[in-house]
Structures are given as C-alpha cells and as structure tokens.
Short mmCIF file of C-alpha atoms in Angstrom, two decimals:
data_model
loop_
_atom_site.label_atom_id
_atom_site.label_comp_id
_atom_site.label_asym_id
_atom_site.label_seq_id
_atom_site.Cartn_x
_atom_site.Cartn_y
_atom_site.Cartn_z
CA MET A 652 165.07 169.66 118.29
CA MET A 653 167.89 166.80 117.18
CA LYS A 654 169.37 166.77 113.13
CA THR A 655 169.80 163.55 111.87
CA LYS A 656 172.66 162.87 110.34
CA LYS A 657 172.86 161.51 106.36
CA VAL A 658 175.27 158.74 106.09
CA GLY A 659 177.18 160.27 104.09
CA GLN A 660 178.77 162.52 106.17
CA ASN A 661 179.47 159.52 108.50
CA VAL A 662 181.91 157.68 106.05
CA ASN A 663 185.69 157.99 105.83
CA TRP A 664 185.91 159.41 102.66
CA PRO A 665 189.82 158.93 102.29
CA VAL A 666 190.24 155.14 103.74
CA THR A 667 187.05 154.30 101.49
CA ILE A 668 189.28 155.50 97.82
CA LEU A 669 192.23 153.41 99.23
CA LEU A 670 189.60 150.84 99.61
CA ILE A 671 188.34 151.31 96.01
CA ILE A 672 191.79 151.34 94.78
CA GLY A 673 193.36 147.92 96.97
CA CYS A 674 190.65 146.55 95.79
CA ILE A 675 190.54 147.65 92.10
CA THR A 676 195.24 146.94 92.00
CA ILE A 677 193.94 143.62 93.24
CA PHE A 678 190.81 142.77 91.39
CA PHE A 679 193.13 143.87 88.28
CA PRO A 680 195.44 141.50 87.78
CA LEU A 681 193.04 138.13 89.19
CA TYR A 682 190.60 139.60 85.86
CA MET A 683 193.76 139.78 83.32
CA THR A 684 194.88 136.13 85.15
CA VAL A 685 191.57 134.53 84.39
CA VAL A 686 190.30 136.02 81.24
CA ILE A 687 193.92 134.95 79.45
CA ALA A 688 193.49 131.49 81.10
CA PHE A 689 190.81 130.47 78.82
CA LYS A 690 191.63 132.78 75.87
CA GLN A 691 193.12 130.80 73.20
CA PRO A 692 196.54 132.38 71.51
CA SER A 693 194.63 133.82 68.61
CA GLU A 694 193.01 135.96 71.02
CA MET A 695 195.27 137.23 72.31
CA THR A 696 196.17 141.40 70.85
CA ASN A 697 198.79 144.42 72.17
CA ASP A 698 195.58 146.18 72.11
CA ILE A 699 194.41 146.93 76.29
CA TYR A 700 191.48 146.65 74.99
CA GLY A 701 192.18 143.44 73.94
CA ALA A 702 193.30 141.86 76.21
CA LEU A 703 191.01 143.42 78.74
CA ALA A 704 188.15 141.39 76.85
CA LEU A 705 186.76 138.04 77.86
CA PRO A 706 187.70 135.18 75.70
CA ALA A 707 185.34 134.58 72.62
CA SER A 708 184.53 130.87 74.40
CA TRP A 709 185.68 129.52 77.06
CA SER A 710 187.59 126.75 77.03
CA PHE A 711 189.65 124.57 79.37
CA ALA A 712 192.25 123.03 76.75
CA ASN A 713 195.38 125.46 77.96
CA PHE A 714 195.21 123.65 81.59
CA ALA A 715 194.99 120.43 80.67
CA GLU A 716 198.05 121.06 78.02
CA ALA A 717 199.59 122.94 80.69
CA MET A 718 198.48 120.36 83.75
CA ARG A 719 200.79 117.99 80.60
CA VAL A 720 203.22 119.60 80.91
CA THR A 721 203.55 120.79 83.86
CA ASP A 722 203.53 116.80 85.26
CA PHE A 723 200.82 118.00 86.63
CA TRP A 724 199.40 115.68 89.32
CA HIS A 725 202.58 113.85 90.90
CA SER A 726 203.68 117.31 91.78
CA LEU A 727 200.75 118.19 93.25
CA GLY A 728 200.91 115.51 95.10
CA ASN A 729 204.24 116.14 96.04
CA SER A 730 203.96 119.70 97.15
CA ALA A 731 200.69 118.14 99.53
CA ILE A 732 202.98 114.82 101.30
CA ILE A 733 205.51 118.08 102.38
CA THR A 734 202.96 120.96 103.22
CA ILE A 735 200.59 117.76 104.97
CA THR A 736 203.41 116.38 106.65
CA VAL A 737 205.25 120.03 107.96
CA ILE A 738 201.61 121.45 109.30
CA VAL A 739 201.16 118.23 111.55
CA LEU A 740 204.45 118.55 112.72
CA ALA A 741 204.01 122.35 113.54
CA MET A 742 201.31 121.83 114.79
CA LEU A 743 202.00 119.22 117.11
CA ILE A 744 206.04 119.87 117.55
CA HIS A 745 205.47 123.97 117.39
CA SER A 746 202.62 123.84 120.26
CA ILE A 747 204.06 121.69 123.00
CA ALA A 748 207.49 123.77 122.41
CA GLY A 749 205.14 127.00 122.60
CA TYR A 750 202.61 125.36 125.69
CA ALA A 751 206.05 124.28 127.70
CA ILE A 752 208.15 127.92 126.93
CA GLY A 753 205.46 129.90 127.00
CA ARG A 754 204.23 128.86 130.59
CA ASN A 755 206.99 128.89 132.19
CA MET A 756 209.26 132.10 130.36
CA ALA A 757 207.62 134.36 132.91
CA SER A 758 209.12 132.58 136.40
CA SER A 759 211.97 131.15 134.70
CA LYS A 760 214.92 132.95 133.11
CA PHE A 761 216.17 130.83 131.89
CA TYR A 762 212.76 129.53 129.65
CA ASN A 763 212.60 133.43 128.22
CA PHE A 764 216.01 133.17 127.47
CA VAL A 765 215.23 130.50 125.36
CA TYR A 766 211.72 131.90 123.73
CA LEU A 767 214.25 134.91 122.87
CA TYR A 768 216.83 132.31 121.15
CA ILE A 769 214.61 130.94 119.25
CA VAL A 770 212.86 133.82 118.14
CA SER A 771 215.17 135.72 116.89
CA GLY A 772 215.95 132.94 114.24
CA MET A 773 213.45 135.15 112.50
CA PHE A 774 215.67 137.38 111.32
CA VAL A 775 218.17 135.04 109.87
CA PRO A 776 217.80 135.42 105.85
CA PHE A 777 217.59 132.55 103.76
CA ALA A 778 220.55 133.78 102.27
CA ILE A 779 222.98 133.08 104.64
CA LEU A 780 221.96 129.19 105.13
CA MET A 781 220.92 128.38 102.04
CA MET A 782 224.68 127.04 101.12
CA PRO A 783 225.57 125.13 104.37
CA LEU A 784 222.38 123.18 104.94
CA VAL A 785 222.92 121.34 100.83
CA LYS A 786 225.73 120.93 102.27
CA GLN A 787 225.06 119.94 105.79
CA THR A 788 221.79 117.75 104.25
CA ALA A 789 224.21 116.31 101.17
CA GLN A 790 225.65 114.71 104.05
CA MET A 791 223.24 113.47 106.15
CA GLY A 792 222.06 111.39 102.69
CA ILE A 793 218.33 113.95 103.35
CA ALA A 794 218.71 116.13 100.26
CA ASN A 795 215.47 114.93 98.94
CA MET A 796 211.86 115.48 99.87
CA PHE A 797 212.24 113.83 104.08
CA GLY A 798 214.81 117.06 104.00
CA VAL A 799 213.19 119.90 102.66
CA ILE A 800 210.30 118.99 105.50
CA VAL A 801 212.69 118.45 108.57
CA LEU A 802 213.66 122.58 107.30
CA TYR A 803 210.30 123.30 106.66
CA THR A 804 209.82 122.34 110.65
CA VAL A 805 213.10 124.13 111.97
CA PHE A 806 212.78 127.34 109.80
CA TYR A 807 208.13 128.19 110.85
CA MET A 808 208.98 127.04 114.58
CA PRO A 809 209.83 130.78 115.54
CA ILE A 810 206.56 132.59 114.43
CA ASN A 811 203.89 129.58 115.62
CA LEU A 812 205.93 129.14 118.97
CA MET A 813 205.87 133.68 119.26
CA LEU A 814 201.63 132.35 118.24
CA TYR A 815 200.62 130.08 120.69
CA ALA A 816 202.93 131.47 123.21
CA GLY A 817 200.53 134.13 122.89
CA TYR A 818 197.90 132.65 122.62
CA LEU A 819 197.91 130.28 125.79
CA LYS A 820 198.15 134.11 127.67
CA ASN A 821 194.49 133.96 127.21
CA ILE A 822 193.67 129.97 128.18
CA PRO A 823 193.20 130.58 132.03
CA ILE A 824 195.84 128.53 134.25
CA ALA A 825 193.54 127.88 137.18
CA LEU A 826 191.48 125.39 133.64
CA GLU A 827 195.67 123.53 134.18
CA GLU A 828 195.23 123.62 138.23
CA ALA A 829 191.80 122.18 137.95
CA ALA A 830 193.35 119.40 135.87
CA ARG A 831 195.78 118.80 138.04
CA VAL A 832 193.49 118.78 141.79
CA ASP A 833 191.60 115.74 139.53
CA GLY A 834 195.10 113.79 139.08
CA ALA A 835 195.66 114.54 135.80
CA SER A 836 199.19 114.34 134.19
CA THR A 837 200.38 117.11 132.33
CA TRP A 838 201.10 115.44 129.88
CA ARG A 839 197.29 114.37 129.91
CA THR A 840 195.89 118.40 130.82
CA TYR A 841 197.79 120.15 127.80
CA TRP A 842 196.52 117.31 125.45
CA GLN A 843 192.86 116.64 126.38
CA VAL A 844 192.01 120.35 128.12
CA ILE A 845 194.90 122.72 126.09
CA TYR A 846 195.09 121.50 123.27
CA PRO A 847 191.09 121.42 122.16
CA ILE A 848 191.12 124.88 123.43
CA MET A 849 194.10 125.99 120.74
CA LYS A 850 191.84 125.19 117.66
CA PRO A 851 191.92 128.76 116.94
CA MET A 852 195.74 128.85 117.30
CA HIS A 853 196.08 125.72 114.98
CA ALA A 854 193.87 126.96 112.48
CA THR A 855 196.52 129.88 112.28
CA VAL A 856 199.75 128.33 112.58
CA ALA A 857 198.18 125.41 109.31
CA ILE A 858 196.87 128.15 106.63
CA LEU A 859 200.43 130.34 107.73
CA THR A 860 202.71 127.17 107.70
CA ALA A 861 200.75 126.18 104.34
CA MET A 862 200.23 129.46 102.54
CA SER A 863 205.07 129.63 103.33
CA THR A 864 204.98 126.09 102.39
CA TRP A 865 203.45 125.70 99.10
CA ASN A 866 204.95 128.63 97.25
CA ASP A 867 208.54 128.61 99.15
CA VAL A 868 210.05 127.86 95.53
CA MET A 869 214.05 128.54 97.07
CA THR A 870 214.52 125.12 99.98
CA PRO A 871 213.10 122.02 96.82
CA LEU A 872 214.88 124.43 94.73
CA VAL A 873 218.49 124.11 96.44
CA ILE A 874 217.49 121.23 98.41
CA MET A 875 215.49 118.90 95.77
CA SER A 876 217.88 119.38 92.62
CA GLY A 877 218.44 116.54 90.68
CA THR A 878 216.65 113.89 92.55
CA GLY A 879 214.11 113.97 89.62
CA LYS A 880 210.89 116.09 92.39
CA ASN A 881 208.95 118.92 91.19
CA THR A 882 206.99 120.90 94.06
CA LEU A 883 204.31 122.40 92.07
CA PRO A 884 206.09 125.53 92.32
CA LEU A 885 209.33 124.55 91.26
CA ALA A 886 206.72 123.31 88.50
CA GLN A 887 205.56 126.81 87.81
CA LEU A 888 209.60 128.16 87.22
CA ASN A 889 210.63 125.57 85.18
CA PHE A 890 207.65 125.45 83.15
CA GLN A 891 208.19 129.26 83.08
CA THR A 892 212.05 129.32 82.04
CA GLN A 893 210.35 126.68 79.06
CA PHE A 894 207.29 128.56 77.43
CA GLY A 895 207.55 132.66 79.29
CA THR A 896 206.71 133.55 76.36
CA ASN A 897 202.64 130.94 75.89
CA TYR A 898 201.30 133.49 78.70
CA ASN A 899 197.89 131.67 77.80
CA LEU A 900 199.04 128.24 79.61
CA ALA A 901 201.79 130.12 82.02
CA PHE A 902 198.62 131.86 83.17
CA ALA A 903 196.28 128.63 83.61
CA SER A 904 199.43 127.29 85.44
CA TYR A 905 199.23 129.80 87.56
CA LEU A 906 195.66 129.07 88.54
CA LEU A 907 196.40 125.47 89.18
CA ALA A 908 198.58 126.48 91.92
CA LEU A 909 197.18 128.64 93.24
CA LEU A 910 192.95 127.33 93.27
CA PRO A 911 194.00 124.35 96.32
CA ILE A 912 195.75 126.64 98.78
CA LEU A 913 192.73 129.14 98.43
CA LEU A 914 190.21 126.72 99.14
CA PHE A 915 192.29 125.99 102.41
CA TYR A 916 192.01 129.08 103.24
CA ILE A 917 188.14 129.87 102.48
CA VAL A 918 188.02 127.27 104.53
CA CYS A 919 189.94 128.23 107.34
CA GLN A 920 189.33 131.83 107.41
CA LYS A 921 187.78 132.28 110.48
CA GLN A 922 189.69 130.15 112.79
CA ILE A 923 192.53 132.28 111.27
CA LEU A 924 191.45 135.52 112.48
CA SER A 925 190.33 134.73 115.78
CA GLY A 926 192.95 132.71 116.12
CA VAL A 927 195.85 135.87 114.78
CA VAL A 928 193.50 138.19 116.65
CA ASN A 929 194.27 136.18 119.99
CA GLY A 930 197.17 135.36 119.58
CA ALA A 931 198.42 139.01 118.68
CA VAL A 932 197.13 139.52 122.57
CA LYS A 933 200.00 140.57 125.22
#
C-alpha cells in the first residue's frame, strides 16, 4: 500500500526561508519609502515604531512639492526623450548588427573576431572612458542630450549584441532559406521574417536599455553639465544635495522617479522573461 506524503515533506525549507528573507529585505525598504513619502515632517520620530507607523493622513503634498523643487516635468521629459530614442536605436542598430554577426560568426573568423571585440567592451569601466569622452564630445560640439544618446547607444551595444546573437541561434535558418527561394533579398528577409520573430528579445533589450538609461546619473552629469538641462536622476542628485535631510520630500521624489520605469517593466515582464531564457541558450 502506497504511503501518501505530506505537503510539508516536499518543501525545501532552507531555500524557502532564504526566499522569505529576501522578500522581506526587498519589501521593508519599499514600505519605508512609501510610508515616509506620505508622512508630514511633524510625524517623523526617532522611535522605530513611530517610523514604521502608517501616516495619520495620506497626503500628496510632499509629491507636489517634490515635483516643484525638482522641476519634475522638464526632467521627466528629458529622461523620456533620451530613453525612448536610445531604445529605438538599440532595437534597430543592435539587432541588425546582431543578425549580421550572429549568422556569420560560426563560419567566419572575421565575424567571430568582431563579435568578441564588441562584446569585450562590457569589461571597460566607464571611469576610464569618462574624461576622454568629456573632451571629445566638447570638441565635436555634442556635449548635450544628443551626445548622451550617442554614447548610450554605443555603451549598450555589447550586451545587446550578445543577446541578439544568442537569440538568433533559436531561429531556424530554414526560414531564411525559404524566403530566399521565394525571391526575398537579405534585407527584406530580415525585416519581414527575422525581426518580427525576435519580439521577445526586443522587449528584453528595451527594458534592460530603458532601466540602464533611466537610472544612470554619471553620463548626463559629466556630458550635460552646463547645458541647463537635467535628466530625472540628475535632478534627484541635485535635490538630494539641497534637501538631503528632508526625508519626506526626498522619498516622495524617489517614488516619482521610480514609477515610470516600474510601469514599463510590469507591461513588458512576460516578454522579458521569455527573451532572457531563449537568449541564454547556446
């Protein structure tokens, strides 16, 4: 007679406990951020229980003041322009490069070298490139938003190229051969056959590029300084230096900067997971 196992016997308790601790570690700072953002300065106390307590009244006054102080809408617009432009360029330029290199690197030493050369760019720290880039962009007259967009497009090419080339290995080459038999050129085959199939990887590249671009503060800081224009992270940095002790305003501004990219991630999360899993297959 077969014995039935209890549900608890199938649980990997060490892993479960680690996951619970991880969830609490993530949830606690987020909870504190939301609670403090809605509190008034008079409600802030040094007592731990007082800090954890919910606001007496949920007011959006801190958010309105944070938006005014950080010139939120202009900073948001600059960040959105840069991020969206970089995403579009990445999905066009990096996917084309990934297709050209990925389909030829197995049979050509030249394309294999080009692939390794570009991917090796991931291991070059930005600190080494920072000062030469500042001087070069100034000499070229692109020490502005346009220069930041160009730099981001170049910076994210190594990782995006690797993802696209890896994802292409999951697409049968027979699809391209069939298109060529029907008289389609390589260019038409790519845009009408291959590009739509890579939709999960486009979503993955879009969210990874968006998160890196949206949250970066160093590149706009060194390139756009003196232009009078701020991205949202740069505005947050300037805000922190002026109102670093006003935690209510600070946390409200952090939530405002977090919401757009969080919503973008929620919308694209299914495609992201699919693209990462398939792109990792070798």
